[in-house]
Amino acid sequence: MMRITLYILAFSLIFIACKTNKTPDTSTTHDYKTHADIEWSSPDGFPLTMDIYVPQTGKKSYPVLIVYHGGGWCINTKSVMDSLSIYIAQHSEMIVCNTNYRLLVDQDNTVTLDQTVADAVNAALWVKNNIRNYGGDPTRMAVTGDSAGGHLAAMLVLSNELEVKAAVPSYGVLNVVKWVEGGGETGWLKGRGFFGKEINLKTHPELYEAMSPYHLIPDAEERVLPPMLLTVGELDKVTTPESIRAFEAKLKEHNQPCEYWEHQGRPHAYLDGHRNDFSGVVTEFRKDAPEALDIMIAFLEKHFD
């Protein structure tokens, strides 16, 4: 009789969780609550929103992870990080803030890269000032992002605008100067560069260096950065392991704390919530992301503690 009762209870809990939340195709550990599409800013009348995922484990306060999506600063929205946010909210005791920022092609293709970075910083400052309302601890915050979002996560750390406990830039664009030299600026932009039509790397190198994490790393004697976990796919041809290793070497040259992890057999964008096909290798969240996210969670929990 006791066994039957336990089966019924377990089935009821599973039914409630499935009814309440959209979950990725992975095993779950605990429930969460979503505060969706919270408008945190509207620069020049352009609304910016974020989703806040709160674990439902009964704690009065949780550490906080801010997430920036990728897409070359030109495509995608926070929705591409929905599955990642859900996974972390279910498999850890962290609040996840998955945020939008202005893309370069927004506002009639007039947004500049420094404005996108400013949006990322301002989103984090909004979280710091408001996250207590959702059960978050503003003294225990971390940041992550993939690809262009990895760049934004690194820029937040280097901006010195907000103190975070740790950062995980996943396959990030960490040297914008090299990225532009390799043709990355032409991407999805329409007849312009990162700073508009009349500005380029040759005429204004200082603007590109100011948006390039690789060129902003201070010596540890001047300022110790929060620990960074740098992750990348072994087969990534967009942000290659060599480019991530170069950033790691630069951090170590300045005596800054960092770790490196390489996802074997995986290309770019393995954290995205939809299928991708880079270099002939198909990635799917449920197959490729959990291993990387478990490593991320362990790293963050270590530094939150």
Coordinates of C-alpha atoms in Angstrom, one line a residue:
M1 CA 0.0 0.0 0.0
M2 CA 2.8 2.4 0.9
R3 CA 4.6 1.6 -2.4
I4 CA 1.4 2.4 -4.4
T5 CA 0.9 5.7 -2.5
L6 CA 4.5 6.7 -3.3
Y7 CA 4.0 5.9 -7.0
I8 CA 0.8 8.0 -7.1
L9 CA 2.6 10.9 -5.4
A10 CA 5.6 10.7 -7.8
F11 CA 3.3 10.6 -10.8
S12 CA 1.3 13.6 -9.5
L13 CA 4.5 15.7 -9.0
I14 CA 5.7 14.9 -12.6
F15 CA 2.3 15.8 -14.0
I16 CA 2.3 19.2 -12.1
A17 CA 5.8 20.0 -13.3
C18 CA 5.0 19.2 -16.9
K19 CA 1.8 21.1 -16.8
T20 CA 3.4 24.2 -15.2
N21 CA 6.6 24.5 -17.2
K22 CA 8.0 24.0 -20.7
T23 CA 11.0 21.8 -20.1
P24 CA 13.9 20.6 -22.4
D25 CA 14.1 17.0 -23.2
T26 CA 16.3 16.1 -20.2
S27 CA 15.6 14.7 -16.8
T28 CA 14.4 17.3 -14.3
T29 CA 15.4 17.7 -10.7
H30 CA 13.2 20.5 -9.3
D31 CA 10.5 22.9 -10.3
Y32 CA 11.0 26.6 -11.2
K33 CA 9.0 29.7 -11.8
T34 CA 9.3 32.0 -14.8
H35 CA 8.8 35.7 -14.8
A36 CA 8.6 36.3 -18.5
D37 CA 9.3 39.4 -20.7
I38 CA 10.0 41.8 -17.9
E39 CA 10.8 45.2 -19.6
W40 CA 14.0 46.4 -17.9
S41 CA 14.8 49.3 -20.2
S42 CA 13.7 51.1 -23.4
P43 CA 16.6 53.1 -24.9
D44 CA 15.3 55.6 -27.4
G45 CA 11.9 53.9 -27.1
F46 CA 13.2 50.4 -28.0
P47 CA 11.8 48.0 -25.4
L48 CA 14.3 45.5 -23.9
T49 CA 13.1 42.5 -21.9
M50 CA 14.4 39.6 -19.9
D51 CA 13.0 36.3 -18.5
I52 CA 13.8 35.5 -14.9
Y53 CA 13.8 31.8 -13.9
V54 CA 13.6 31.1 -10.1
P55 CA 14.2 27.6 -8.7
Q56 CA 11.4 26.5 -6.4
T57 CA 13.4 24.8 -3.6
G58 CA 12.3 26.9 -0.7
K59 CA 15.4 29.1 -0.2
K60 CA 14.9 32.7 0.8
S61 CA 17.7 33.8 -1.4
Y62 CA 19.5 32.5 -4.5
P63 CA 22.7 33.4 -6.4
V64 CA 22.1 34.9 -9.8
L65 CA 23.3 34.1 -13.3
I66 CA 22.9 36.6 -16.1
V67 CA 22.7 35.2 -19.7
Y68 CA 23.4 36.9 -23.0
H69 CA 22.5 35.2 -26.2
G70 CA 24.7 34.9 -29.3
G71 CA 24.1 35.6 -33.0
G72 CA 26.9 37.8 -34.2
W73 CA 25.3 40.8 -32.4
C74 CA 22.8 40.9 -35.4
I75 CA 20.4 37.9 -35.1
N76 CA 18.5 35.9 -32.4
T77 CA 16.8 36.9 -29.2
K78 CA 16.8 35.6 -25.7
S79 CA 14.6 32.7 -26.8
V80 CA 17.6 30.9 -28.2
M81 CA 18.8 30.6 -24.5
D82 CA 15.4 29.4 -23.2
S83 CA 16.5 25.7 -22.9
L84 CA 19.8 26.7 -21.3
S85 CA 18.0 28.9 -18.7
I86 CA 15.5 26.1 -17.9
Y87 CA 18.2 23.5 -17.5
I88 CA 20.2 25.6 -15.1
A89 CA 17.1 26.6 -13.1
Q90 CA 16.1 23.0 -12.8
H91 CA 19.6 21.5 -12.1
S92 CA 21.0 24.1 -9.8
E93 CA 19.9 26.6 -7.2
M94 CA 20.6 29.7 -9.2
I95 CA 18.2 32.3 -10.5
V96 CA 18.8 32.8 -14.2
C97 CA 18.2 36.1 -15.9
N98 CA 18.0 35.6 -19.7
T99 CA 18.1 39.0 -21.3
N100 CA 17.7 40.8 -24.6
Y101 CA 19.9 43.7 -25.8
R102 CA 19.8 45.8 -28.9
L103 CA 21.1 44.1 -32.0
L104 CA 23.3 46.1 -34.4
V105 CA 20.5 45.9 -37.1
D106 CA 17.8 47.3 -34.7
Q107 CA 16.6 50.9 -34.9
D108 CA 16.9 51.0 -38.7
N109 CA 20.4 49.4 -38.6
T110 CA 21.9 52.2 -36.6
V111 CA 22.9 50.5 -33.3
T112 CA 26.7 50.5 -32.7
L113 CA 28.7 47.9 -30.9
D114 CA 29.4 50.1 -27.9
Q115 CA 25.6 50.6 -27.5
T116 CA 25.1 46.9 -27.5
V117 CA 27.8 46.5 -24.8
A118 CA 26.1 49.3 -22.8
D119 CA 22.8 47.4 -23.0
A120 CA 24.5 44.3 -21.6
V121 CA 26.1 46.3 -18.7
N122 CA 22.8 48.1 -18.0
A123 CA 20.9 44.8 -17.9
A124 CA 23.3 43.5 -15.3
L125 CA 23.0 46.7 -13.2
W126 CA 19.2 46.4 -13.4
V127 CA 19.5 42.9 -12.1
K128 CA 21.7 44.0 -9.2
N129 CA 19.1 46.7 -8.3
N130 CA 16.0 44.6 -8.7
I131 CA 16.8 40.9 -8.2
R132 CA 15.9 40.9 -4.5
N133 CA 12.3 41.3 -5.6
Y134 CA 12.6 37.8 -7.2
G135 CA 14.5 36.1 -4.4
G136 CA 18.0 36.8 -5.8
D137 CA 21.1 37.8 -3.9
P138 CA 22.8 40.8 -5.6
T139 CA 26.1 40.1 -3.8
R140 CA 26.4 36.7 -5.5
M141 CA 26.1 37.3 -9.2
A142 CA 27.8 35.7 -12.3
V143 CA 27.5 36.1 -16.0
T144 CA 27.6 33.9 -19.1
G145 CA 26.9 34.1 -22.8
D146 CA 27.7 32.2 -26.0
S147 CA 29.5 33.6 -29.1
A148 CA 28.5 37.3 -29.3
G149 CA 27.0 36.8 -25.9
G150 CA 30.3 35.5 -24.7
H151 CA 31.9 38.7 -25.8
L152 CA 29.2 40.7 -23.9
A153 CA 29.8 38.6 -20.7
A154 CA 33.6 39.2 -20.9
M155 CA 33.0 42.9 -21.6
L156 CA 30.8 43.2 -18.5
V157 CA 33.6 41.7 -16.4
L158 CA 36.2 44.0 -17.9
S159 CA 34.0 47.1 -17.7
N160 CA 34.4 47.2 -13.9
E161 CA 30.8 48.5 -13.7
L162 CA 29.6 45.6 -11.7
E163 CA 31.3 43.1 -9.4
V164 CA 30.5 39.5 -10.2
K165 CA 31.8 36.3 -8.6
A166 CA 32.6 34.5 -11.9
A167 CA 32.1 34.5 -15.6
V168 CA 31.7 31.8 -18.3
P169 CA 32.1 33.2 -21.8
S170 CA 31.2 30.2 -24.0
Y171 CA 33.0 30.2 -27.4
G172 CA 33.0 34.0 -27.3
V173 CA 34.3 36.6 -29.7
L174 CA 37.1 37.7 -27.4
N175 CA 39.3 39.6 -29.8
V176 CA 37.2 41.9 -31.8
V177 CA 40.2 43.3 -33.7
K178 CA 41.1 39.8 -35.0
W179 CA 37.5 39.1 -35.7
V180 CA 37.2 42.2 -37.9
E181 CA 40.6 41.5 -39.6
G182 CA 39.2 38.1 -40.5
G183 CA 36.1 39.6 -42.1
G184 CA 33.7 39.1 -39.2
E185 CA 32.4 42.7 -39.5
T186 CA 30.8 42.1 -42.8
G187 CA 28.5 39.4 -41.4
W188 CA 24.8 40.4 -41.3
L189 CA 25.5 44.1 -41.3
K190 CA 24.0 46.1 -44.3
G191 CA 26.6 48.4 -45.8
R192 CA 28.2 49.5 -42.5
G193 CA 30.6 48.4 -39.8
F194 CA 30.3 48.0 -36.1
F195 CA 30.4 51.8 -35.5
G196 CA 28.5 53.0 -38.7
K197 CA 29.4 53.7 -42.3
E198 CA 32.3 56.1 -41.9
I199 CA 34.3 54.3 -39.2
N200 CA 36.5 51.2 -39.7
L201 CA 39.4 49.4 -38.1
K202 CA 42.0 51.3 -40.2
T203 CA 40.7 54.7 -39.4
H204 CA 39.7 54.2 -35.7
P205 CA 41.5 51.2 -34.3
E206 CA 41.1 52.5 -30.8
L207 CA 37.3 52.0 -31.0
Y208 CA 37.7 48.4 -31.9
E209 CA 40.3 47.8 -29.2
A210 CA 37.9 49.4 -26.6
M211 CA 35.3 46.7 -27.5
S212 CA 37.8 43.9 -27.5
P213 CA 38.2 41.9 -24.3
Y214 CA 41.6 40.7 -25.4
H215 CA 42.9 44.3 -25.3
L216 CA 41.4 45.3 -22.0
I217 CA 42.8 42.8 -19.5
P218 CA 44.5 44.6 -16.6
D219 CA 47.4 43.3 -14.6
A220 CA 46.4 41.5 -11.4
E221 CA 48.4 44.0 -9.4
E222 CA 46.0 46.7 -10.7
R223 CA 42.8 44.7 -10.5
V224 CA 42.0 41.0 -10.0
L225 CA 39.3 39.8 -12.3
P226 CA 36.7 37.3 -11.2
P227 CA 37.5 33.7 -12.3
M228 CA 36.6 32.9 -15.9
L229 CA 35.8 29.5 -17.4
L230 CA 36.5 29.7 -21.1
T231 CA 34.6 27.0 -23.1
V232 CA 34.7 26.1 -26.8
G233 CA 33.9 23.2 -29.2
E234 CA 36.8 21.2 -30.5
L235 CA 35.5 21.6 -34.1
D236 CA 34.5 25.3 -33.8
K237 CA 35.5 27.1 -37.0
V238 CA 33.7 30.3 -36.0
T239 CA 35.4 31.1 -32.7
T240 CA 38.2 28.5 -32.8
P241 CA 39.9 26.8 -29.9
E242 CA 43.0 28.7 -30.9
S243 CA 41.3 32.0 -30.4
I244 CA 40.0 31.0 -27.0
R245 CA 43.4 29.7 -26.0
A246 CA 44.9 33.0 -27.1
F247 CA 42.6 34.8 -24.7
E248 CA 43.4 32.3 -21.9
A249 CA 47.1 32.9 -22.5
K250 CA 46.6 36.7 -22.3
L251 CA 44.7 36.3 -19.0
K252 CA 47.5 34.2 -17.6
E253 CA 50.1 36.7 -18.8
H254 CA 48.4 39.2 -16.6
N255 CA 48.1 36.7 -13.7
Q256 CA 44.3 36.6 -13.9
P257 CA 42.4 33.5 -12.8
C258 CA 40.9 31.3 -15.6
E259 CA 40.1 27.8 -16.6
Y260 CA 39.7 26.2 -20.1
W261 CA 37.3 23.5 -21.2
E262 CA 37.0 22.0 -24.7
H263 CA 33.8 20.2 -25.8
Q264 CA 35.2 17.3 -27.8
G265 CA 33.7 16.6 -31.2
R266 CA 31.4 19.7 -31.1
P267 CA 31.4 22.8 -33.3
H268 CA 30.0 26.2 -32.6
A269 CA 26.6 27.0 -30.9
Y270 CA 26.2 23.7 -29.0
L271 CA 24.3 25.6 -26.3
D272 CA 21.6 27.0 -28.5
G273 CA 18.0 25.8 -28.0
H274 CA 17.5 24.8 -31.6
R275 CA 19.4 22.6 -34.1
N276 CA 22.5 24.0 -35.8
D277 CA 24.7 22.7 -38.6
F278 CA 28.2 24.0 -38.5
S279 CA 31.0 22.3 -40.4
G280 CA 28.7 19.4 -41.2
V281 CA 28.2 18.6 -37.5
V282 CA 24.6 18.9 -36.3
T283 CA 24.2 20.1 -32.7
E284 CA 21.1 19.6 -30.6
F285 CA 20.6 21.0 -27.1
R286 CA 19.4 17.8 -25.4
K287 CA 22.4 15.9 -26.8
D288 CA 25.2 18.4 -26.7
A289 CA 24.5 21.0 -24.0
P290 CA 24.0 19.1 -20.7
E291 CA 27.7 18.0 -20.4
A292 CA 28.8 21.6 -20.9
L293 CA 26.2 23.0 -18.6
D294 CA 27.0 20.6 -15.8
I295 CA 30.6 21.8 -16.0
M296 CA 29.4 25.4 -16.0
I297 CA 27.2 24.8 -13.0
A298 CA 30.0 23.1 -11.0
F299 CA 32.3 26.0 -11.8
L300 CA 29.8 28.6 -10.8
E301 CA 28.7 26.9 -7.6
K302 CA 32.3 26.6 -6.6
H303 CA 32.8 30.3 -6.8
F304 CA 29.5 31.3 -5.4
D305 CA 30.5 29.2 -2.3

